[in-house]
Amino acid sequence: MQDNRVPHLPLFHDLPNNYFNSHNKTIRAFMYAYRNISDKFEWYYRKFLRKYDPNEPHFLGSWIYQYNKTFPDNGYNQGGGYVLSNKALQLLVEEIEKNDTFCKEYLFEDLSVAK
């Protein structure tokens, strides 16, 4: 990103900026958020999410049809938007760090995270 008016961090400088890297970028962003700022924030969409407990593992998103039996029975989250609570982020990152096969790289990061 060239625009210095928008606060940003170079988390992805070694990854080409294309759709095929969305999984790696998303996982890196989750890991960065958990390690560096999760103690400062409970939610990022606070007004919308105030009825949910951030200490519970919430995964909120928009579900669509199930097209592949390897993914959740009620479909999967389309990448246009999903939200993880602080606890869900913690559980996700801890599992990724201890289990090489968990949330393994898929072309579509939303499928990987939703699974």
mmCIF file of C-alpha atoms in Angstrom, residues 8-84:
data_model
loop_
_atom_site.group_PDB
_atom_site.id
_atom_site.type_symbol
_atom_site.label_atom_id
_atom_site.label_comp_id
_atom_site.label_asym_id
_atom_site.label_seq_id
_atom_site.Cartn_x
_atom_site.Cartn_y
_atom_site.Cartn_z
ATOM 1 C CA HIS A 8 -1.204 -0.125 7.699
ATOM 2 C CA LEU A 9 1.491 -2.700 8.368
ATOM 3 C CA PRO A 10 3.541 -4.599 5.769
ATOM 4 C CA LEU A 11 2.421 -8.088 6.820
ATOM 5 C CA PHE A 12 2.344 -9.424 3.283
ATOM 6 C CA HIS A 13 5.336 -7.787 1.592
ATOM 7 C CA ASP A 14 6.676 -11.170 0.463
ATOM 8 C CA LEU A 15 3.382 -12.352 -1.066
ATOM 9 C CA PRO A 16 2.168 -11.263 -4.501
ATOM 10 C CA ASN A 17 -0.991 -9.185 -4.260
ATOM 11 C CA ASN A 18 -3.461 -11.553 -5.884
ATOM 12 C CA TYR A 19 -6.472 -13.680 -5.027
ATOM 13 C CA PHE A 20 -4.450 -16.881 -4.848
ATOM 14 C CA ASN A 21 -2.653 -15.645 -1.732
ATOM 15 C CA SER A 22 -5.816 -14.770 0.200
ATOM 16 C CA HIS A 23 -5.514 -17.851 2.440
ATOM 17 C CA ASN A 24 -1.942 -17.098 3.500
ATOM 18 C CA LYS A 25 -2.729 -13.413 3.984
ATOM 19 C CA THR A 26 -5.794 -14.161 6.102
ATOM 20 C CA ILE A 27 -3.967 -16.629 8.344
ATOM 21 C CA ARG A 28 -1.056 -14.185 8.789
ATOM 22 C CA ALA A 29 -3.497 -11.396 9.654
ATOM 23 C CA PHE A 30 -5.238 -13.600 12.243
ATOM 24 C CA MET A 31 -1.900 -14.578 13.774
ATOM 25 C CA TYR A 32 -0.716 -10.959 13.867
ATOM 26 C CA ALA A 33 -3.975 -9.772 15.428
ATOM 27 C CA TYR A 34 -3.876 -12.489 18.077
ATOM 28 C CA ARG A 35 -0.215 -11.958 18.998
ATOM 29 C CA ASN A 36 -0.116 -8.169 18.830
ATOM 30 C CA ILE A 37 -3.494 -6.540 19.402
ATOM 31 C CA SER A 38 -5.993 -9.069 20.766
ATOM 32 C CA ASP A 39 -5.424 -7.805 24.315
ATOM 33 C CA LYS A 40 -6.495 -4.304 23.229
ATOM 34 C CA PHE A 41 -9.753 -5.170 21.484
ATOM 35 C CA GLU A 42 -12.689 -7.473 22.093
ATOM 36 C CA TRP A 43 -14.430 -6.879 18.776
ATOM 37 C CA TYR A 44 -13.895 -4.665 15.763
ATOM 38 C CA TYR A 45 -17.595 -4.205 14.943
ATOM 39 C CA ARG A 46 -18.512 -3.395 18.506
ATOM 40 C CA LYS A 47 -22.004 -1.959 18.024
ATOM 41 C CA PHE A 48 -23.182 -4.843 15.855
ATOM 42 C CA LEU A 49 -21.572 -7.428 18.111
ATOM 43 C CA ARG A 50 -22.317 -6.067 21.576
ATOM 44 C CA LYS A 51 -24.859 -8.822 22.312
ATOM 45 C CA TYR A 52 -22.174 -11.518 21.924
ATOM 46 C CA ASP A 53 -19.663 -12.470 24.627
ATOM 47 C CA PRO A 54 -16.094 -12.047 23.241
ATOM 48 C CA ASN A 55 -14.895 -14.718 25.649
ATOM 49 C CA GLU A 56 -16.995 -17.311 23.856
ATOM 50 C CA PRO A 57 -15.781 -18.817 20.558
ATOM 51 C CA HIS A 58 -18.112 -17.100 18.080
ATOM 52 C CA PHE A 59 -17.689 -17.445 14.314
ATOM 53 C CA LEU A 60 -20.200 -15.245 12.513
ATOM 54 C CA GLY A 61 -20.613 -14.962 8.788
ATOM 55 C CA SER A 62 -22.806 -15.498 5.792
ATOM 56 C CA TRP A 63 -23.461 -19.171 5.039
ATOM 57 C CA ILE A 64 -24.236 -20.502 1.578
ATOM 58 C CA TYR A 65 -25.153 -23.894 0.182
ATOM 59 C CA GLN A 66 -23.072 -26.991 0.769
ATOM 60 C CA TYR A 67 -21.372 -28.011 -2.444
ATOM 61 C CA ASN A 68 -18.712 -30.266 -1.009
ATOM 62 C CA LYS A 69 -19.230 -32.864 1.722
ATOM 63 C CA THR A 70 -15.843 -32.104 3.298
ATOM 64 C CA PHE A 71 -17.136 -28.789 4.619
ATOM 65 C CA PRO A 72 -19.733 -27.989 7.299
ATOM 66 C CA ASP A 73 -23.211 -29.471 6.900
ATOM 67 C CA ASN A 74 -24.884 -26.084 6.721
ATOM 68 C CA GLY A 75 -22.585 -24.730 4.030
ATOM 69 C CA TYR A 76 -19.568 -22.510 4.370
ATOM 70 C CA ASN A 77 -18.847 -18.874 4.871
ATOM 71 C CA GLN A 78 -18.422 -16.821 1.761
ATOM 72 C CA GLY A 79 -15.323 -14.662 2.158
ATOM 73 C CA GLY A 80 -17.153 -11.365 1.846
ATOM 74 C CA GLY A 81 -17.261 -11.106 5.585
ATOM 75 C CA TYR A 82 -16.910 -13.112 8.720
ATOM 76 C CA VAL A 83 -16.108 -12.208 12.293
ATOM 77 C CA LEU A 84 -14.264 -14.134 14.966
#
